[in-house]
Short mmCIF file of C-alpha atoms and ligand atoms in Angstrom, two decimals:
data_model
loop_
_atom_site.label_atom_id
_atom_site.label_comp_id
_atom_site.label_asym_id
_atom_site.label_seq_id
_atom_site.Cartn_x
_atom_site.Cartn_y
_atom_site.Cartn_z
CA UNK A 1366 25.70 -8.08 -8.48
CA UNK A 1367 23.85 -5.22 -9.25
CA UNK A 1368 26.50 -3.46 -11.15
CA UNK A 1369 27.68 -6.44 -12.72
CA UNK A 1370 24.29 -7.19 -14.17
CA UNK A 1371 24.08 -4.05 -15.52
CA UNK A 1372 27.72 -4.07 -17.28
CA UNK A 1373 26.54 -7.45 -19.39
CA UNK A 1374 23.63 -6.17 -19.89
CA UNK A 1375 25.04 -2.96 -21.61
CA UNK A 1376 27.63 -5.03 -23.55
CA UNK A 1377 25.85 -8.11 -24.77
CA UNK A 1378 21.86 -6.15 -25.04
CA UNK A 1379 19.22 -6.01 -22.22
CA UNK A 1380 17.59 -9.14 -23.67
CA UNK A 1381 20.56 -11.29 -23.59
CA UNK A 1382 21.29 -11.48 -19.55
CA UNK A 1383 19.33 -14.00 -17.96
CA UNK A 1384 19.92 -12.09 -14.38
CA UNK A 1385 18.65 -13.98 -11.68
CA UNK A 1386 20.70 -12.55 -9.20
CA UNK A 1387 18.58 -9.92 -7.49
CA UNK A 1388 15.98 -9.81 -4.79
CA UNK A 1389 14.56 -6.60 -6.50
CA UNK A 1390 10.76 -7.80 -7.64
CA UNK A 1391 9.64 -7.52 -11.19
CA UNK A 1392 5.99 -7.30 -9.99
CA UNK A 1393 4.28 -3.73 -9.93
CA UNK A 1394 2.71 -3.15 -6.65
CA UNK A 1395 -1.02 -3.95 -5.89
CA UNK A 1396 -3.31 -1.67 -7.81
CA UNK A 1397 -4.66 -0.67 -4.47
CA UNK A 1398 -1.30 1.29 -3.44
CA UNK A 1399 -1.68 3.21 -7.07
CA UNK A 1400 -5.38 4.01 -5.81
CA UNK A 1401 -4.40 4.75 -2.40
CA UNK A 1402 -1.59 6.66 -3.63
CA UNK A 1403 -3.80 8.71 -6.11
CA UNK A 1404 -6.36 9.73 -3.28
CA UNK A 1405 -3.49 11.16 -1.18
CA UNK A 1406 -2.38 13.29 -3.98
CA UNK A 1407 -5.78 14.35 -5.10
CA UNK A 1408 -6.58 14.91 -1.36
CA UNK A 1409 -3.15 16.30 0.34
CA UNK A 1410 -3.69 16.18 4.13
CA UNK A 1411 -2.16 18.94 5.73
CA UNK A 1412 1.49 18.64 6.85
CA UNK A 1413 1.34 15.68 5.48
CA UNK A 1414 5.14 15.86 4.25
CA UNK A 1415 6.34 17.12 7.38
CA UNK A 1416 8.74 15.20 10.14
CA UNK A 1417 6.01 13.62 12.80
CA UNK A 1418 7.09 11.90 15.94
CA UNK A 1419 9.94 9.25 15.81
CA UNK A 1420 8.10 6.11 15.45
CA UNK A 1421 5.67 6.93 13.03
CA UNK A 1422 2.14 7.75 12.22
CA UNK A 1423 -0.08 6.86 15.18
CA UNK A 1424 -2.68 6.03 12.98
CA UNK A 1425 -0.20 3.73 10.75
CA UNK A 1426 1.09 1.96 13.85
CA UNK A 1427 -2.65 1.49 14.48
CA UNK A 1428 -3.57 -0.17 11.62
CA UNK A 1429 -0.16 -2.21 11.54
CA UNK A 1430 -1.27 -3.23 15.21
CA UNK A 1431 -4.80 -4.39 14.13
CA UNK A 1432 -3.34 -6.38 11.73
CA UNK A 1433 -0.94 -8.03 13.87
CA UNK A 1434 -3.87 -8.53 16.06
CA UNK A 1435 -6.32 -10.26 13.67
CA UNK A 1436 -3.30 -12.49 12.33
CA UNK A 1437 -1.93 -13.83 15.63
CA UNK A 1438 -4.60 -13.69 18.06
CA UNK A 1439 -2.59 -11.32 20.35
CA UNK A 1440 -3.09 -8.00 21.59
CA UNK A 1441 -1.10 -5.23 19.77
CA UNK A 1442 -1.43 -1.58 20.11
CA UNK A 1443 0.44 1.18 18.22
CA UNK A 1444 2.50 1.22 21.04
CA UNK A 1445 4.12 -2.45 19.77
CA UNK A 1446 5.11 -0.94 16.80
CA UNK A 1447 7.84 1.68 15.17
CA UNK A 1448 7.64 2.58 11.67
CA UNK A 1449 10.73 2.01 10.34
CA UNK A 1450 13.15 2.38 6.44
CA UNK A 1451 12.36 -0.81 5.40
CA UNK A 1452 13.65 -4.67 7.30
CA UNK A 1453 17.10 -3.58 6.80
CA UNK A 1454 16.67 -0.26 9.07
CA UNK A 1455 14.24 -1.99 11.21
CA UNK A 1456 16.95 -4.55 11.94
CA UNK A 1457 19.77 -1.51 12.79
CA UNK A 1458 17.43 -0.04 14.84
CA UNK A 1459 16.85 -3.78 17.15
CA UNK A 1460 20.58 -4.25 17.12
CA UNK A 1461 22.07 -0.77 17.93
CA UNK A 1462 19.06 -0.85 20.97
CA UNK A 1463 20.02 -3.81 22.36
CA UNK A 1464 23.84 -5.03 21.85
CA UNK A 1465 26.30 -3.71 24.34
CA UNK A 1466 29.76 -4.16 23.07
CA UNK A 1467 31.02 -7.98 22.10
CA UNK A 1468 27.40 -9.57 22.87
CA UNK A 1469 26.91 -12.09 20.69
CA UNK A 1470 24.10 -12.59 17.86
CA UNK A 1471 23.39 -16.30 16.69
CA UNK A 1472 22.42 -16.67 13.46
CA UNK A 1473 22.13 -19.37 11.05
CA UNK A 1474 23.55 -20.12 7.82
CA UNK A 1475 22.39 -19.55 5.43
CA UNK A 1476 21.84 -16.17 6.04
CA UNK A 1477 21.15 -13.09 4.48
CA UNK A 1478 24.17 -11.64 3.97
CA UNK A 1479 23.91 -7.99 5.66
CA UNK A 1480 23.34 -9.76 8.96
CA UNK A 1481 27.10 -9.82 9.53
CA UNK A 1482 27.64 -6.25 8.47
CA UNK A 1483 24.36 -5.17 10.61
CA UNK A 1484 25.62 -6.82 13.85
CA UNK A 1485 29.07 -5.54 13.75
CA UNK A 1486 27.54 -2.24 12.75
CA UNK A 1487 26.37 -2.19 16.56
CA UNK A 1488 29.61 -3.77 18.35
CA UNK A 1489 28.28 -7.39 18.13
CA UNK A 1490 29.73 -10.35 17.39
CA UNK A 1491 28.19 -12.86 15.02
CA UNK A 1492 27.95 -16.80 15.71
CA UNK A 1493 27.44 -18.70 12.70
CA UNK A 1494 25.45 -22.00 13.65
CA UNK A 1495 24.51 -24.63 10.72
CA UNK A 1496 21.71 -25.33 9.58
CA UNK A 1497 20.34 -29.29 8.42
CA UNK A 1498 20.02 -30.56 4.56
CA UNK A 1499 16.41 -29.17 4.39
CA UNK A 1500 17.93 -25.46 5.74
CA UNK A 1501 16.26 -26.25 9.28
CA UNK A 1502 18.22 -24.88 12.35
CA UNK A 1503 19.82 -27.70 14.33
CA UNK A 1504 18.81 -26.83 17.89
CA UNK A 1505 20.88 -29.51 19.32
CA UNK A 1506 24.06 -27.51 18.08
CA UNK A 1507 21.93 -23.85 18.95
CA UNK A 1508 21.29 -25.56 22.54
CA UNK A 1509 25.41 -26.12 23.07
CA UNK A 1510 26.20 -22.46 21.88
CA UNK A 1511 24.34 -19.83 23.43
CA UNK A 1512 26.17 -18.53 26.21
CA UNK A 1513 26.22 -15.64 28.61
CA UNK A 1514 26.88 -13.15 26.21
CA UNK A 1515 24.15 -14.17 24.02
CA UNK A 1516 21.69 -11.68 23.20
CA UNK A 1517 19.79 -12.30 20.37
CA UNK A 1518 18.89 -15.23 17.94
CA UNK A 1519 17.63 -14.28 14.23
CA UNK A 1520 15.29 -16.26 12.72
CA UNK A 1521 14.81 -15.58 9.00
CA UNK A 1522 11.31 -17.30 7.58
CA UNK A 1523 10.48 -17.82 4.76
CA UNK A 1524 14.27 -18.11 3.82
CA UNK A 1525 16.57 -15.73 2.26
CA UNK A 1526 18.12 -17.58 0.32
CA UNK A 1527 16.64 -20.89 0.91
CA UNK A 1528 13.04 -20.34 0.56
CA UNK A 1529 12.70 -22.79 3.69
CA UNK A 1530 9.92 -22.04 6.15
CA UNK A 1531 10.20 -22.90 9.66
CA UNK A 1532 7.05 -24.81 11.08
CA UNK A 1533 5.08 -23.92 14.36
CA UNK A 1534 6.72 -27.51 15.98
CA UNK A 1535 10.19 -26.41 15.12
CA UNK A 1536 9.34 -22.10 16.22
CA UNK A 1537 7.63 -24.06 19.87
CA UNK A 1538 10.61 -25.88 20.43
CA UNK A 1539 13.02 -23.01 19.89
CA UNK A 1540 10.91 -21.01 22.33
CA UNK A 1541 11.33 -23.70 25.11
CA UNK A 1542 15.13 -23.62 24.26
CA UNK A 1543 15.60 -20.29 24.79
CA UNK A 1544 13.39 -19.75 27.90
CA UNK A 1545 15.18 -22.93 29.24
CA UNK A 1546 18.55 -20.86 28.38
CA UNK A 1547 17.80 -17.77 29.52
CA UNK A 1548 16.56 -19.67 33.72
CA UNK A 1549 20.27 -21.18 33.23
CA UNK A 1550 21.98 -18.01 32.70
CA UNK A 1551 19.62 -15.37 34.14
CA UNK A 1552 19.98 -13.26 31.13
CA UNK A 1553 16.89 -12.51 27.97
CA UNK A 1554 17.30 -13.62 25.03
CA UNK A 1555 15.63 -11.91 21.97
CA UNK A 1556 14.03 -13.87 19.21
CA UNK A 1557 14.69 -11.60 16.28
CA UNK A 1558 12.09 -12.61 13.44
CA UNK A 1559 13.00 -11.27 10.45
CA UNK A 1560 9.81 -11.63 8.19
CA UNK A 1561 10.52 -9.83 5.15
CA UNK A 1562 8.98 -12.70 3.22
CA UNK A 1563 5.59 -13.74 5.89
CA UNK A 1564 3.05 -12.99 3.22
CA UNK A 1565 4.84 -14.76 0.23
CA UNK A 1566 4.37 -18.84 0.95
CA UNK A 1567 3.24 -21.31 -1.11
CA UNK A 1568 0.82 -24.44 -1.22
CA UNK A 1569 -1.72 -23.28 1.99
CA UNK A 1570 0.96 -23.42 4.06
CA UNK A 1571 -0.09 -21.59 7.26
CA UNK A 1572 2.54 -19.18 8.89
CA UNK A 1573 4.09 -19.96 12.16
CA UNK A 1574 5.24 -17.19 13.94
CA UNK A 1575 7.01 -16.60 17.01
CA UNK A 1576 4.30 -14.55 19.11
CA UNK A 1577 2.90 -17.45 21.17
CA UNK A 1578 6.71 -19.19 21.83
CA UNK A 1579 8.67 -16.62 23.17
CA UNK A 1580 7.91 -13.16 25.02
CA UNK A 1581 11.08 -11.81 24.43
CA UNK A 1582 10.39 -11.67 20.57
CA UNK A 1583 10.45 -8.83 17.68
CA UNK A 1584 9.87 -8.84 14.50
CA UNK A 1585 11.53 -6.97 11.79
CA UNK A 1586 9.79 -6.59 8.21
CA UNK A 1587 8.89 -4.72 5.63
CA UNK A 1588 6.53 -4.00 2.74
CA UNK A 1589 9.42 -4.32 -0.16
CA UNK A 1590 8.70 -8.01 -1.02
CA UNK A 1591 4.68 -7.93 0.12
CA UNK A 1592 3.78 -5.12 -1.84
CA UNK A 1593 6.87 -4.69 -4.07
CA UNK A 1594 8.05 -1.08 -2.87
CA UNK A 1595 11.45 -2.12 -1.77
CA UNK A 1596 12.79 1.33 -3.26
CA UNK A 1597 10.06 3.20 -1.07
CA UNK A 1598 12.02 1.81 2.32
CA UNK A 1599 9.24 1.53 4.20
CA UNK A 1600 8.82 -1.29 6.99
CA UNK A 1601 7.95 -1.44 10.48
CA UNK A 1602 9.07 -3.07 14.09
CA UNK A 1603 6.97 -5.06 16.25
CA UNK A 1604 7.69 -5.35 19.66
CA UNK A 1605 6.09 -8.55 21.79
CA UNK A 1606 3.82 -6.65 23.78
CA UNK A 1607 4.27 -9.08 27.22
CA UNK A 1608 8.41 -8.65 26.53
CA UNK A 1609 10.30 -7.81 29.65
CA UNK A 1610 11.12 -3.76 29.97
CA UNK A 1611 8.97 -3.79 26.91
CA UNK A 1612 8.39 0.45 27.66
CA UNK A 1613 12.55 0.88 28.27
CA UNK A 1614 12.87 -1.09 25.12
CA UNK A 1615 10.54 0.24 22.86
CA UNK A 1616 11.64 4.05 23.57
CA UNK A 1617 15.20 3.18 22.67
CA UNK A 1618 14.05 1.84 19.44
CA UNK A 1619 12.50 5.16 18.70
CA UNK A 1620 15.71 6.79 19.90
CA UNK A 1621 17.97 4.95 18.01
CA UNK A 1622 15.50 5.57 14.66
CA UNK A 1623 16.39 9.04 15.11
CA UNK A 1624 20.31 8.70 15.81
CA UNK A 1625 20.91 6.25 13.49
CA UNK A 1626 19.80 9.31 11.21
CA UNK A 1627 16.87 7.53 9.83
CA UNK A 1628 14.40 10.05 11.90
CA UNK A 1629 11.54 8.22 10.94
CA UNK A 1630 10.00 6.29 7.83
CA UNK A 1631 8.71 7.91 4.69
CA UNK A 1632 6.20 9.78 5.83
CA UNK A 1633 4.12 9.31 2.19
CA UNK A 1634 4.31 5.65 2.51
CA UNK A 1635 3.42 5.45 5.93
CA UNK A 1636 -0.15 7.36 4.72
CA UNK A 1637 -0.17 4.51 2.05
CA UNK A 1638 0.41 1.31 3.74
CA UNK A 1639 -1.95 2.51 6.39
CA UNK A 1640 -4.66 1.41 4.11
CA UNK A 1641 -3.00 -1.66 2.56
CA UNK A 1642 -2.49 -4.42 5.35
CA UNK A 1643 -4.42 -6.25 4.24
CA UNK A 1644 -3.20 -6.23 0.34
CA UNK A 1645 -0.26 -8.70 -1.54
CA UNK A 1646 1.59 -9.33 -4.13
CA UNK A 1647 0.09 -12.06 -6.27
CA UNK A 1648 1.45 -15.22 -4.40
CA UNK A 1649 0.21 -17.74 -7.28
CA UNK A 1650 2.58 -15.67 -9.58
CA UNK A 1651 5.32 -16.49 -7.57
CA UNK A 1652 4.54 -20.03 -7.07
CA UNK A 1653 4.27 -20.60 -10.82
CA UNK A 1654 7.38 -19.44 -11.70
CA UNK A 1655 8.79 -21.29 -8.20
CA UNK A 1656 7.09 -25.11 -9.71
CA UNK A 1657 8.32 -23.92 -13.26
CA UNK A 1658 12.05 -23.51 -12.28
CA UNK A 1659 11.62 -26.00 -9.98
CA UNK A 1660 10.50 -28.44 -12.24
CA UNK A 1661 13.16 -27.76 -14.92
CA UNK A 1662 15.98 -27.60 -12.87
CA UNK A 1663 15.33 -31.22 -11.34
CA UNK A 1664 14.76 -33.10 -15.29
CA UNK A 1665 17.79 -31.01 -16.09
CA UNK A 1666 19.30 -32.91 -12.83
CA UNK A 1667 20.03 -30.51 -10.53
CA UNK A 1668 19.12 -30.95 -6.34
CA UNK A 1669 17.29 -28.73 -4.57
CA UNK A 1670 15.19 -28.50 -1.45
CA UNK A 1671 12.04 -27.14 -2.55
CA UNK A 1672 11.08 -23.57 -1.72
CA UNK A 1673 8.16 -23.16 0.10
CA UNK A 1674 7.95 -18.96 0.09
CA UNK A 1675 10.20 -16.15 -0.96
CA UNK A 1676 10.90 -16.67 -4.12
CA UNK A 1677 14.60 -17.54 -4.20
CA UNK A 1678 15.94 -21.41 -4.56
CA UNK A 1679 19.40 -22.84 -3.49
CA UNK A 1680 20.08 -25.79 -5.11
CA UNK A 1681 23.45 -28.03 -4.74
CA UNK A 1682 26.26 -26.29 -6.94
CA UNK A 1683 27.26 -29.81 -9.26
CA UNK A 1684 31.08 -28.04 -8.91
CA UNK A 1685 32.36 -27.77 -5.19
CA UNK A 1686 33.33 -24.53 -5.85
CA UNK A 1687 30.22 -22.55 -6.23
CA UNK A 1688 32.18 -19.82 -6.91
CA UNK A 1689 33.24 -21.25 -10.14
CA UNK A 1690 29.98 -23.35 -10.81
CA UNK A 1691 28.37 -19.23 -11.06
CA UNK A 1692 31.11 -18.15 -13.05
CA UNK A 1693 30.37 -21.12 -15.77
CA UNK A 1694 26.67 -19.80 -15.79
CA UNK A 1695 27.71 -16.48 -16.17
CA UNK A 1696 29.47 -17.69 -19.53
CA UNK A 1697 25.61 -18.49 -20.39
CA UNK A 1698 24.37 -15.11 -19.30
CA UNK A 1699 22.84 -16.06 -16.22
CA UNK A 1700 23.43 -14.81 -13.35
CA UNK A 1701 23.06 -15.61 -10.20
CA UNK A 1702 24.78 -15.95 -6.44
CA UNK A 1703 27.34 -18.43 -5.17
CA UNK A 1704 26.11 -19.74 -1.64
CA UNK A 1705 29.58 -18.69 -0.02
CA UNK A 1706 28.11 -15.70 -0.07
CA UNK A 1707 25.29 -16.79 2.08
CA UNK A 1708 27.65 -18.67 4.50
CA UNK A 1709 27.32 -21.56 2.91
CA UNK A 1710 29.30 -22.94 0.09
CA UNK A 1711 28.56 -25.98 -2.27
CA UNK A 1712 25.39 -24.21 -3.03
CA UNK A 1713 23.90 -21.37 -5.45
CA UNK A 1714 21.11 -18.96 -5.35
CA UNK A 1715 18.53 -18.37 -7.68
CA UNK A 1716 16.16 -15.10 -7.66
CA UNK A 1717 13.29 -16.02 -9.82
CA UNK A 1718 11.23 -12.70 -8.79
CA UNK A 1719 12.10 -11.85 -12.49
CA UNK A 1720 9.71 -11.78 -15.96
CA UNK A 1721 8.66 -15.08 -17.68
CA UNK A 1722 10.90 -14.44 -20.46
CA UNK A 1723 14.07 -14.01 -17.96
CA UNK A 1724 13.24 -17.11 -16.73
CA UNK A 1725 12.49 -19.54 -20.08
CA UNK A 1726 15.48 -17.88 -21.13
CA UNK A 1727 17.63 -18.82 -18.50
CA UNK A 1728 17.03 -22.39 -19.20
CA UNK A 1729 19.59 -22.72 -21.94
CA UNK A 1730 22.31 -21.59 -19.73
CA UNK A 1731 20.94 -23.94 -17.02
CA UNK A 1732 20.66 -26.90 -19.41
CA UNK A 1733 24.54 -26.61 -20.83
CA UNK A 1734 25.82 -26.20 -17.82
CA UNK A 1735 24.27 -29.56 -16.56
CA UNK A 1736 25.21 -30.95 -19.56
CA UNK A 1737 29.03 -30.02 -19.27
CA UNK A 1738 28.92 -31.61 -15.60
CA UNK A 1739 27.33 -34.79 -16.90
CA UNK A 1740 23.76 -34.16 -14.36
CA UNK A 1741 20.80 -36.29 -14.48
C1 LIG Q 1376 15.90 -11.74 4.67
C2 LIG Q 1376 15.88 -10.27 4.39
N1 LIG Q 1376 15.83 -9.42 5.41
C3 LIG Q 1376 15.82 -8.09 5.21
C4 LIG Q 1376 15.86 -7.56 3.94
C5 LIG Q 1376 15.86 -6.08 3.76
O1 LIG Q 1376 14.61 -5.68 3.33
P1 LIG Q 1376 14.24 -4.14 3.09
O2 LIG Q 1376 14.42 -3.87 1.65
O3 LIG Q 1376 12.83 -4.02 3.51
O4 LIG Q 1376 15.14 -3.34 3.93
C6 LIG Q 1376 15.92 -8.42 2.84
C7 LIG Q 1376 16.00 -7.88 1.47
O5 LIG Q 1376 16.20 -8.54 0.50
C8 LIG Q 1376 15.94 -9.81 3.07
O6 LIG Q 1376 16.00 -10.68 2.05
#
């Protein structure tokens, strides 16, 4: 998408492409990580561009722990937590630690896309499970297919690409469910959390996370979407500090962040973030241009669950083939992602991390599109 975005762009003028495609923020990071990234420069600390130990500045996983701590209730100490390149590496590092050859992953769709790619990076094998018409996990279907060889369910909330977020009835129940799984088989199973989105949600809705429903839990995240540095690859793992062979596990996740040939995170951003946990993105910026699109899209007549983070949408594509549906907004200049990309086709996704101008000016395309498929 990336390269196609920039090929129209180049033919037709910059201004032209309505490219919603991308979840690469248009947002500049917080002033604090300009600040913070200012006094580092004016005030080198020594060695402070040199390799350190595999998991990361003590004093970062510190200050990730507190964090953790103040937000959950729960205990964590830097030794919960690996410094990691970004969700993406963070999620490698879980998977290549944990799978043994043809163990299974469950994951839900839709997903984000590299979770195929990342579980068969490690010798896994991915099970697709659907999800209901508000993007909810159906743990009726989840109960009937974990198995023996399952290792690890990933969560992903807020929702890439949905924008769904999963509430603390719906995170409890899942715990039971896999506890009440893992008695029948004698095996763990690993709640994977991916929370590359926690900090971006919308209308006071409070967080649910996994900490108090499952011990065998770890999250995966990052600061790419919270603080808009997703070029900067910098993003951590948090280990459930009452998980099962939680010492065994956490040294192979510092292993395997050195085979994998990460070695460790950016050791410059790791001295930033230290000092930014408790700093976002503005989150009303997002949720203006979320009720904006929103609202347009449904006069227009378009469906949609309404997001309630991130800041993607997936409404209904009004053609069955989504594939085609994109391809006729494309003739507009707007891009954006058919949901059989996602796992789930009949639907479309829609990045509106963009400018306001991207966005008013994607309405046109929007608008004659619904118009050609007689909407609303
Ligand atoms: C759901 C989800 N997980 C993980 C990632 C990877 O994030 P990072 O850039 O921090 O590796 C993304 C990036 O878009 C994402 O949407």
């Amino acid at each position: 998408m990336f390269e196609e975005g920039a090929t129209l762009k180049k033919r037709y003028g910059e201004e032209n492409v309505f490219d919603l495609s991308l979840g690469n923020p248009v947002m500049e990071p917080p002033v604090e990580f300009r600040q913070e990234l200012k006094r580092l420069t004016e005030h080198p600390l020594p060695g402070m561009h040199r390799y350190m130990g595999n998991a990361g500045y003590p004093e970062t996983r510190a200050a990730v722990a507190t964090q953790l701590s103040l937000e959950t209730g729960i205990k964590f100490t830097m030794k919960d937590i690996i410094m990691t390149c970004g969700a993406a590496g963070a999620l490698n590092v879980v998977l290549k630690t944990i799978l043994n050859r043809g163990d299974e992953v469950i994951i839900f769709a839709p997903y984000f896309v590299e979770y195929r790619y990342y579980i068969d990076n490690h010798d896994g094998v991915a099970s697709v499970l659907p999800t209901d018409e508000q993007f909810i996990p159906k743990l009726g279907v989840l109960e009937a297919a974990i198995g023996a060889k399952t290792k690890a369910v990933i969560i992903n909330s807020p929702n890439n690409p949905t924008g769904t977020v999963y509430s603390e009835d719906f995170i409890h129940r899942l715990g039971e469910l896999l506890r009440k799984k893992e008695t029948q088989y004698g095996t763990h199973i690993f709640l994977i959390s991916d929370e590359a989105y926690r900090k971006i949600i919308y209308d006071g809705l409070k967080y649910s996370s996994v900490w108090h429903h499952h011990p065998q839990s770890i999250i995966v995240t990052s600061h790419s979407k919270d603080l808009a540095l997703p070029g900067e690859r910098i993003g951590y793992i948090a280990v459930h500090p009452d998980c099962s062979q939680r010492e065994e596990l956490v040294d192979g996740l510092i292993f395997c962040n050195r085979t994998l040939g990460y070695v460790n995170a950016p050791a410059l951003m790791q001295h930033v973030v230290q000092h930014l946990q408790q700093v976002t993105v503005s989150v009303t910026e997002y949720q203006k241009k979320r009720d904006f699109l929103y609202d347009h899209l449904i006069k227009m007549g378009y469906s949609a669950v309404k997001p309630q983070g991130t800041f993607y949408m997936f409404p209904s594509s009004p053609l069955e083939d989504d594939v085609a549906f994109v391809r006729e907004l494309q003739r507009w200049k707007v891009l954006t992602v058919p949901g059989c990309g996602f796992g789930t086709p009949g639907y479309f996704r829609i990045s509106y991390c963009v400018d306001d101008r991207t966005l008013e000016g994607s309405l046109v395309g929007f608008k004659k599109a619904a118009q050609k498929f007689n909407l609303g």
